[in-house]
Amino acid sequence: MKLHGYFRSSAAWRVRIALNLKGLGAEHAFRHLRKGEQRAPDYLCLNPQGLLPSLETDDGQVLTQSMAIVEWLDETHPEPALLPGDALQRARIRAFAQAIACDIHPVQNLKVLARLRAMGQPEEVVTGWARDTIQEGLEACEELLAGGEGPFCFGPTPTLADICLIPQLGNAKRFGADSAALARISEAARACAAHPAFIAAAPENQADAE
Amino acid sequence: MKLHGYFRSSAAWRVRIALNLKGLGAEHAFRHLRKGEQRAPDYLCLNPQGLLPSLETDDGQVLTQSMAIVEWLDETHPEPALLPGDALQRARIRAFAQAIACDIHPVQNLKVLARLRAMGQPEEVVTGWARDTIQEGLEACEELLAGGEGPFCFGPTPTLADICLIPQLGNAKRFGADSAALARISEAARACAAHPAFIAAAPENQADAE
């Protein structure tokens, strides 16, 4: 498999964690987001949205959208399960993941912030937009975990929820959102920080890290 | 089951379509988004994100996030399948759905537009933000369908992709994005417009429609 990503892309980061949790190796191709390499014609042939990541499978198919890729990995390589449990538990894991992937990350991503800058918004307003989006979003996420068992978001093993949480916490740090008071999220973050799959997937450990 | 929604909420609309496709009845509770009823304390107990929809199941569980709810409906009521086919086909359906649910809708939803207005952006800039987001996003979505068979997004039956597409086309119309030139999307839209499950789920056919 070949993953087209960028060290700092939250969505590519999710897929790196999933590949590592499954013990799957992949070739890594890098597309520099800040240089716009995801809009190059040769990449748009793979991914018409011009977004990262894309995963080329061993039989030449191209998969897009990080969450769809992680679900595909989980269906084609079931162990360890990234969506364990019964339908209700899976719904809770997916809901947490989507609270990040649909409600936080898209509103604070590079593209949206660039549009705000292009409107003439000063840098502190742009950063504040990202920070407030993340802060409010993570506080709601903490409540989605209330009463559950750790150390990971949904119990003893990492799931799609942790896969989404950790890159989002990376963005929280960049933009000054503070998750220290969020007990369940902090517990999951500590568990992931000690897990080899998460360590190997971290931006600073990628070949294109700056 | 009891669905907490709002006639014009894209995310609630998705769940209404899915319930109808599965032939499942549900009680409908309405939360007026423009009046902020989704932030009322009694609703935040159900859904700490303060977002629509929420689905109360028959055994008293509360499910949130429209895509997670649709996946849950599909797991607990497998026929007709909303994610038919093999893992690859399912990945393509999910990627299309997420291209809408993660990349278009969150950037043009009511909350983001309200923030732009609160920044002092004039109405034409706010509307333009929504329109351009939808236009660009739907054009990429069309390419995700290229070469596939209709009449629905992914073949002869409606899937999660159509469930996301139709509410997004509702927003396209509201904000002046034009999808007429997008052949596969237009074909799917026509097929859905003639399907009873989609007709019954349309905003204008809800009890709280204005």
XYZ file of N, CA and C in Angstrom, chain B residues 1-207:
621
model
N -38.738 4.331 18.572
C -37.627 5.286 18.489
C -38.176 6.700 18.412
N -37.322 7.632 18.825
C -37.726 9.036 18.791
C -36.569 9.846 18.206
N -36.847 10.550 17.137
C -35.821 11.356 16.485
C -36.008 12.818 16.856
N -34.957 13.407 17.421
C -34.961 14.839 17.679
C -34.346 15.518 16.464
N -35.140 16.343 15.794
C -34.656 16.957 14.569
C -35.247 18.332 14.347
N -35.066 18.797 13.134
C -35.573 20.107 12.701
C -35.758 19.963 11.204
N -36.837 20.476 10.681
C -37.163 20.147 9.291
C -36.039 20.482 8.319
N -35.279 21.549 8.627
C -34.296 22.002 7.662
C -32.873 21.527 7.980
N -32.681 20.865 9.110
C -31.348 20.357 9.471
C -30.933 19.264 8.485
N -29.797 19.478 7.825
C -29.309 18.479 6.860
C -29.044 17.150 7.548
N -28.494 17.226 8.747
C -28.109 15.994 9.430
C -29.343 15.204 9.871
N -30.381 15.903 10.348
C -31.629 15.220 10.720
C -32.306 14.643 9.468
N -32.223 15.387 8.391
C -32.800 14.946 7.099
C -32.186 13.611 6.680
N -30.860 13.491 6.832
C -30.206 12.210 6.499
C -30.827 11.047 7.270
N -31.016 11.257 8.566
C -31.544 10.164 9.397
C -32.992 9.858 9.022
N -33.757 10.895 8.688
C -35.143 10.646 8.252
C -35.166 9.762 7.007
N -34.278 10.059 6.056
C -34.233 9.230 4.841
C -33.893 7.788 5.210
N -32.889 7.616 6.057
C -32.452 6.260 6.419
C -33.570 5.489 7.114
N -34.261 6.139 8.036
C -35.389 5.477 8.720
C -36.437 5.052 7.697
N -36.737 5.935 6.773
C -37.752 5.614 5.753
C -37.301 4.471 4.851
N -36.029 4.490 4.446
C -35.520 3.411 3.583
C -35.612 2.062 4.303
N -35.405 2.073 5.603
C -35.487 0.841 6.387
C -36.925 0.477 6.743
N -37.859 1.368 6.432
C -39.251 1.116 6.782
C -39.513 1.194 8.274
N -38.730 2.011 8.969
C -38.855 2.128 10.420
C -39.613 3.395 10.781
N -40.598 3.259 11.614
C -41.305 4.429 12.107
C -40.566 5.024 13.283
N -40.726 6.314 13.483
C -40.135 6.966 14.652
C -41.004 8.145 15.028
N -41.088 8.384 16.327
C -41.715 9.614 16.806
C -40.762 10.771 16.488
N -41.324 11.908 16.123
C -40.467 13.049 15.794
C -40.644 14.159 16.826
N -39.525 14.570 17.412
C -39.518 15.739 18.297
C -38.763 16.835 17.560
N -39.230 18.057 17.695
C -38.653 19.141 16.906
C -37.920 20.128 17.813
N -36.750 20.507 17.378
C -35.936 21.506 18.076
C -35.642 22.601 17.062
N -36.146 23.775 17.329
C -36.033 24.858 16.351
C -34.619 25.428 16.385
N -33.856 25.137 15.319
C -32.443 25.528 15.274
C -32.269 27.039 15.320
N -33.092 27.762 14.584
C -32.890 29.215 14.536
C -33.283 29.886 15.848
N -34.100 29.213 16.634
C -34.432 29.745 17.971
C -33.462 29.203 19.037
N -32.513 28.365 18.632
C -31.499 27.873 19.569
C -32.007 26.785 20.503
N -33.099 26.125 20.143
C -33.675 25.125 21.058
C -32.769 23.903 21.254
N -31.770 23.772 20.353
C -30.824 22.666 20.514
C -29.815 22.943 21.627
N -29.857 24.167 22.176
C -28.975 24.505 23.300
C -29.726 24.503 24.624
N -30.993 24.117 24.626
C -31.778 24.092 25.868
C -31.237 22.982 26.784
N -31.242 23.247 28.105
C -30.663 22.272 29.046
C -31.236 20.866 28.902
N -32.544 20.745 28.665
C -33.118 19.390 28.577
C -32.615 18.659 27.348
N -32.224 19.408 26.308
C -31.682 18.748 25.131
C -30.191 18.451 25.299
N -29.471 19.346 25.967
C -28.033 19.108 26.177
C -27.792 17.842 27.006
N -28.779 17.478 27.836
C -28.667 16.202 28.573
C -28.647 15.021 27.606
N -29.381 15.155 26.514
C -29.404 14.089 25.514
C -28.174 14.154 24.614
N -27.821 15.366 24.223
C -26.770 15.556 23.227
C -25.865 16.700 23.682
N -24.749 16.357 24.337
C -23.898 17.411 24.909
C -23.282 18.328 23.863
N -23.264 17.916 22.599
C -22.780 18.830 21.564
C -23.799 19.915 21.240
N -25.068 19.714 21.652
C -26.091 20.696 21.309
C -26.357 20.727 19.823
N -26.268 19.570 19.196
C -26.476 19.474 17.753
C -27.628 18.528 17.460
N -28.223 18.720 16.313
C -29.231 17.789 15.819
C -28.574 16.876 14.787
N -29.065 15.657 14.633
C -30.162 15.037 15.367
C -29.652 14.224 16.558
N -30.589 13.732 17.358
C -30.334 12.651 18.310
C -31.433 11.619 18.095
N -31.073 10.372 18.259
C -32.060 9.297 18.137
C -32.143 8.551 19.457
N -33.332 8.589 20.064
C -33.564 7.772 21.262
C -34.054 6.405 20.810
N -33.345 5.371 21.229
C -33.718 4.021 20.805
C -34.827 3.489 21.722
N -35.405 2.359 21.326
C -36.531 1.808 22.093
C -36.113 1.368 23.493
N -34.817 1.088 23.687
C -34.384 0.727 25.039
C -33.698 1.890 25.759
N -33.999 3.113 25.314
C -33.609 4.280 26.101
C -32.192 4.786 25.886
N -31.492 4.252 24.905
C -30.168 4.790 24.585
C -30.328 6.019 23.694
N -29.384 6.929 23.776
C -29.412 8.107 22.918
C -28.205 8.068 21.984
N -28.476 8.077 20.695
C -27.408 8.069 19.699
C -27.295 9.452 19.080
N -26.049 9.877 18.849
C -25.816 11.179 18.236
C -24.960 11.005 16.978
N -24.846 12.077 16.232
C -24.085 12.140 14.974
C -24.810 11.351 13.868
N -25.283 12.067 12.885
C -26.141 11.461 11.861
C -25.494 10.261 11.162
N -24.216 10.364 10.840
C -23.577 9.266 10.102
C -23.437 8.028 10.994
N -23.138 8.242 12.266
C -23.051 7.119 13.204
C -24.430 6.486 13.395
N -25.465 7.322 13.403
C -26.833 6.804 13.554
C -27.211 5.966 12.331
N -26.873 6.449 11.146
C -27.214 5.686 9.930
C -26.456 4.354 9.910
N -25.191 4.374 10.311
C -24.429 3.111 10.356
C -25.065 2.154 11.374
N -25.518 2.699 12.505
C -26.177 1.873 13.524
C -27.475 1.276 12.980
N -28.255 2.103 12.289
C -29.490 1.589 11.681
C -29.164 0.467 10.704
N -28.076 0.638 9.949
C -27.717 -0.361 8.946
C -27.220 -1.653 9.606
N -26.558 -1.533 10.742
C -26.086 -2.742 11.439
C -27.227 -3.473 12.143
N -28.177 -2.711 12.676
C -29.243 -3.348 13.456
C -30.450 -3.739 12.589
N -30.547 -3.139 11.419
C -31.641 -3.452 10.483
C -31.019 -3.582 9.103
N -30.383 -4.730 8.811
C -29.513 -4.824 7.625
C -30.200 -4.648 6.265
N -31.516 -4.853 6.190
C -32.158 -4.779 4.871
C -33.116 -3.600 4.775
N -33.100 -2.878 3.643
C -32.127 -2.945 2.554
C -30.805 -2.311 2.973
N -29.704 -2.816 2.446
C -28.377 -2.357 2.849
C -28.133 -0.925 2.381
N -27.679 -0.097 3.287
C -27.313 1.280 2.929
C -25.831 1.380 2.574
N -25.091 0.313 2.871
C -23.681 0.212 2.482
C -23.480 -1.138 1.807
N -24.079 -1.310 0.625
C -24.014 -2.625 -0.032
C -22.643 -2.863 -0.674
N -22.421 -4.125 -1.025
C -21.217 -4.463 -1.782
C -20.077 -4.929 -0.906
N -18.894 -5.037 -1.524
C -17.715 -5.501 -0.792
C -17.052 -4.320 -0.077
N -15.950 -4.608 0.583
C -15.280 -3.569 1.380
C -14.884 -2.375 0.518
N -14.445 -2.641 -0.706
C -14.036 -1.544 -1.591
C -15.220 -0.646 -1.953
N -16.324 -1.280 -2.304
C -17.519 -0.503 -2.639
C -18.002 0.297 -1.420
N -17.954 -0.332 -0.273
C -18.375 0.356 0.955
C -17.455 1.549 1.233
N -16.169 1.364 0.967
C -15.219 2.477 1.168
C -15.544 3.635 0.219
N -15.933 3.310 -0.999
C -16.258 4.370 -1.958
C -17.542 5.103 -1.555
N -18.511 4.340 -1.078
C -19.762 4.964 -0.626
C -19.496 5.866 0.581
N -18.735 5.328 1.539
C -18.420 6.143 2.728
C -17.607 7.383 2.350
N -16.661 7.234 1.426
C -15.837 8.394 1.052
C -16.696 9.495 0.435
N -17.629 9.106 -0.410
C -18.527 10.101 -1.005
C -19.354 10.777 0.093
N -19.899 9.976 0.974
C -20.723 10.529 2.061
C -19.901 11.487 2.921
N -18.663 11.111 3.192
C -17.821 11.948 4.056
C -17.308 13.181 3.323
N -17.182 13.093 2.007
C -16.816 14.299 1.246
C -17.870 15.376 1.466
N -19.092 14.948 1.690
C -20.155 15.895 2.036
C -20.159 16.185 3.536
N -20.187 15.130 4.343
C -20.411 15.306 5.792
C -19.206 15.872 6.522
N -18.008 15.703 5.969
C -16.806 16.238 6.619
C -16.250 17.463 5.901
N -16.495 17.614 4.615
C -15.802 18.669 3.873
C -16.710 19.761 3.318
N -17.968 19.479 3.128
C -18.855 20.537 2.615
C -19.742 21.068 3.742
N -20.572 20.192 4.261
C -21.607 20.652 5.185
C -21.082 21.404 6.408
N -20.005 20.911 7.059
C -19.563 21.616 8.284
C -19.081 23.036 8.008
N -18.628 23.284 6.784
C -18.055 24.594 6.467
C -19.150 25.590 6.065
N -20.324 25.102 5.755
C -21.408 25.991 5.311
C -22.607 25.931 6.232
N -22.439 25.317 7.398
C -23.636 25.183 8.233
C -23.972 26.503 8.953
N -25.134 26.488 9.541
C -25.690 27.680 10.192
C -24.729 28.310 11.195
N -24.075 27.467 11.974
C -23.200 27.932 13.047
C -22.006 28.715 12.481
N -21.392 28.172 11.431
C -20.242 28.848 10.830
C -20.684 30.156 10.178
N -21.813 30.125 9.498
C -22.282 31.353 8.845
C -22.614 32.420 9.889
N -23.138 31.982 11.035
C -23.433 32.942 12.105
C -22.143 33.579 12.636
N -21.086 32.789 12.689
C -19.808 33.343 13.163
C -19.262 34.372 12.170
N -19.447 34.091 10.887
C -18.988 35.060 9.882
C -19.765 36.363 9.996
N -21.085 36.234 10.209
C -21.901 37.443 10.375
C -21.463 38.217 11.625
N -21.174 37.460 12.696
C -20.758 38.104 13.946
C -19.423 38.828 13.791
N -18.621 38.419 12.803
C -17.360 39.109 12.510
C -17.594 40.379 11.716
N -18.843 40.595 11.325
C -19.154 41.800 10.566
C -19.099 41.606 9.061
N -19.013 40.355 8.622
C -18.992 40.120 7.175
C -20.376 40.419 6.592
N -20.408 41.112 5.465
C -21.704 41.419 4.853
C -22.393 40.164 4.322
N -23.700 40.252 4.175
C -24.499 39.087 3.827
C -24.050 38.441 2.517
N -23.610 39.246 1.549
C -23.211 38.639 0.273
C -21.918 37.831 0.409
N -21.077 38.227 1.348
C -19.847 37.460 1.584
C -20.199 36.144 2.291
N -21.119 36.221 3.237
C -21.534 35.017 3.979
C -22.196 34.019 3.023
N -23.107 34.519 2.213
C -23.776 33.642 1.246
C -22.779 33.088 0.237
N -21.837 33.929 -0.191
C -20.813 33.494 -1.139
C -19.930 32.408 -0.566
N -19.608 32.530 0.712
C -18.818 31.497 1.415
C -19.538 30.151 1.313
N -20.824 30.161 1.638
C -21.598 28.912 1.588
C -21.701 28.395 0.160
N -22.028 29.287 -0.764
C -22.222 28.871 -2.155
C -20.946 28.277 -2.741
N -19.813 28.950 -2.527
C -18.552 28.481 -3.104
C -18.121 27.149 -2.487
N -18.332 27.006 -1.196
C -17.997 25.744 -0.517
C -18.784 24.594 -1.129
N -20.066 24.831 -1.337
C -20.932 23.783 -1.876
C -20.586 23.503 -3.334
N -20.397 24.559 -4.117
C -20.111 24.386 -5.547
C -18.838 23.566 -5.759
N -17.792 23.989 -5.105
C -16.505 23.300 -5.244
C -16.608 21.859 -4.726
N -17.300 21.710 -3.629
C -17.427 20.378 -3.038
C -18.225 19.435 -3.919
N -19.325 19.919 -4.478
C -20.148 19.044 -5.329
C -19.415 18.690 -6.622
N -18.617 19.603 -7.134
C -17.846 19.284 -8.346
C -16.859 18.143 -8.076
N -16.228 18.170 -6.914
C -15.340 17.057 -6.547
C -16.148 15.773 -6.342
N -17.326 15.904 -5.740
C -18.189 14.731 -5.532
C -18.570 14.088 -6.863
N -18.867 14.922 -7.865
C -19.211 14.392 -9.188
C -18.083 13.497 -9.706
N -16.857 13.920 -9.501
C -15.725 13.115 -9.979
C -15.600 11.806 -9.205
N -16.023 11.812 -7.952
C -16.000 10.560 -7.167
C -16.985 9.539 -7.742
N -17.976 10.022 -8.486
C -18.982 9.126 -9.076
C -18.663 8.747 -10.520
N -17.634 9.375 -11.085
C -17.365 9.218 -12.530
C -17.191 7.751 -12.907
N -17.858 7.370 -13.978
C -17.706 6.009 -14.488
C -18.588 4.982 -13.806
N -19.260 5.385 -12.730
C -20.128 4.451 -12.022
C -21.491 4.344 -12.686
N -22.259 3.376 -12.202
C -23.598 3.161 -12.768
C -24.681 3.731 -11.870
N -25.715 4.287 -12.493
C -26.836 4.861 -11.773
C -27.949 3.867 -11.608
N -29.142 4.343 -11.357
C -29.472 5.767 -11.319
C -29.080 6.447 -10.001
N -28.904 5.672 -8.926
C -28.490 6.295 -7.666
C -26.973 6.491 -7.701
N -26.415 7.085 -6.660
C -24.978 7.399 -6.668
C -24.126 6.165 -6.945
N -24.492 5.061 -6.312
C -23.686 3.855 -6.445
C -24.532 2.671 -6.908
N -25.327 2.894 -7.938
C -26.016 1.766 -8.536
C -27.516 1.801 -8.401
N -28.121 0.605 -8.408
C -29.577 0.519 -8.556
C -30.378 0.848 -7.295
N -29.715 0.933 -6.144
C -30.462 1.214 -4.906
C -29.824 2.387 -4.175
N -30.604 3.105 -3.374
C -30.037 4.231 -2.631
C -29.110 3.744 -1.518
N -28.060 4.506 -1.280
C -27.087 4.170 -0.232
C -26.846 5.384 0.650
N -25.920 5.200 1.573
C -25.493 6.307 2.435
C -25.081 7.528 1.609
N -24.562 7.294 0.410
C -24.140 8.410 -0.447
C -25.337 9.282 -0.833
N -26.418 8.652 -1.270
C -27.621 9.419 -1.636
C -28.231 10.098 -0.410
N -28.144 9.413 0.721
C -28.672 9.963 1.978
C -27.986 11.282 2.324
N -26.682 11.372 2.026
C -25.964 12.629 2.272
C -26.148 13.625 1.131
N -26.235 13.112 -0.075
C -26.305 14.011 -1.242
C -27.561 14.886 -1.228
N -28.700 14.276 -0.978
C -29.954 15.020 -1.160
C -30.081 16.217 -0.217
N -29.799 16.071 1.085
C -29.824 17.282 1.922
C -28.785 18.318 1.488
N -27.642 17.861 1.000
C -26.641 18.830 0.547
C -27.139 19.579 -0.679
N -27.862 18.901 -1.551
C -28.444 19.595 -2.712
C -29.520 20.582 -2.268
N -30.196 20.268 -1.181
C -31.143 21.233 -0.607
C -30.430 22.514 -0.223
N -29.262 22.371 0.401
C -28.480 23.558 0.760
C -27.926 24.251 -0.482
N -27.557 23.473 -1.489
C -27.056 24.075 -2.737
C -28.100 25.032 -3.305
N -29.337 24.563 -3.298
C -30.425 25.383 -3.827
C -30.599 26.665 -3.002
N -30.567 26.512 -1.677
C -30.742 27.675 -0.793
C -29.703 28.748 -1.032
N -28.459 28.296 -1.299
C -27.352 29.257 -1.377
C -26.934 29.569 -2.810
N -27.651 29.017 -3.787
C -27.382 29.393 -5.168
C -26.238 28.647 -5.831
N -25.828 27.507 -5.284
C -24.854 26.675 -6.006
C -25.607 25.906 -7.092
N -24.924 25.659 -8.195
C -25.604 25.093 -9.365
C -25.019 23.721 -9.689
N -25.850 22.699 -9.543
C -25.367 21.339 -9.783
C -25.931 20.773 -11.094
N -26.596 21.616 -11.889
C -27.263 21.110 -13.101
C -26.278 20.472 -14.078
N -25.035 20.984 -14.111
C -24.050 20.470 -15.070
C -23.385 19.175 -14.578
N -23.688 18.775 -13.372
C -23.050 17.582 -12.793
C -23.948 16.382 -13.106
N -23.557 15.612 -14.123
C -24.476 14.634 -14.716
C -24.847 13.503 -13.753
N -23.852 12.910 -13.106
C -24.147 11.767 -12.233
C -24.921 12.215 -10.999
N -24.549 13.355 -10.465
C -25.273 13.880 -9.302
C -26.715 14.209 -9.678
N -26.906 14.802 -10.838
C -28.264 15.147 -11.268
C -29.105 13.890 -11.486
N -28.468 12.853 -12.030
C -29.190 11.587 -12.242
C -29.626 10.997 -10.892
N -28.722 11.013 -9.929
C -29.062 10.486 -8.595
C -30.169 11.332 -7.954
N -30.075 12.640 -8.137
C -31.090 13.524 -7.562
C -32.470 13.221 -8.140
N -32.519 12.954 -9.444
C -33.816 12.622 -10.062
C -34.349 11.290 -9.521
N -33.458 10.311 -9.372
C -33.901 9.011 -8.854
C -34.442 9.157 -7.429
N -33.758 9.949 -6.620
C -34.204 10.142 -5.230
C -35.518 10.927 -5.182
N -35.659 11.892 -6.084
C -36.866 12.730 -6.077
C -38.122 11.914 -6.350
N -37.934 10.753 -6.974
C -39.085 9.891 -7.284
C -39.252 8.756 -6.270
N -38.414 8.712 -5.252
C -38.414 7.592 -4.302
C -39.207 7.985 -3.052
N -40.192 7.170 -2.667
C -41.052 7.539 -1.537
C -40.302 7.847 -0.241
N -39.194 7.141 0.023
C -38.460 7.373 1.275
C -37.860 8.769 1.305
N -37.423 9.228 0.146
C -36.834 10.569 0.058
C -37.924 11.639 0.071
N -39.027 11.344 -0.589
C -40.131 12.312 -0.616
C -40.655 12.554 0.808
N -40.859 11.459 1.538
C -41.411 11.601 2.897
C -40.440 12.307 3.837
N -39.138 12.250 3.530
C -38.128 12.855 4.413
C -37.856 14.319 4.102
N -38.403 14.818 3.018
C -38.088 16.188 2.591
C -38.549 17.204 3.640
N -37.802 18.284 3.795
C -38.144 19.288 4.815
C -39.585 19.769 4.714
N -40.050 20.013 3.488
C -41.402 20.590 3.329
C -42.493 19.616 3.747
N -42.132 18.359 3.935
C -43.131 17.376 4.356
C -43.052 17.043 5.844
N -42.320 17.845 6.603
C -42.231 17.623 8.041
C -43.258 18.474 8.788
N -43.636 17.996 9.959
C -44.678 18.669 10.738
C -44.243 20.052 11.207
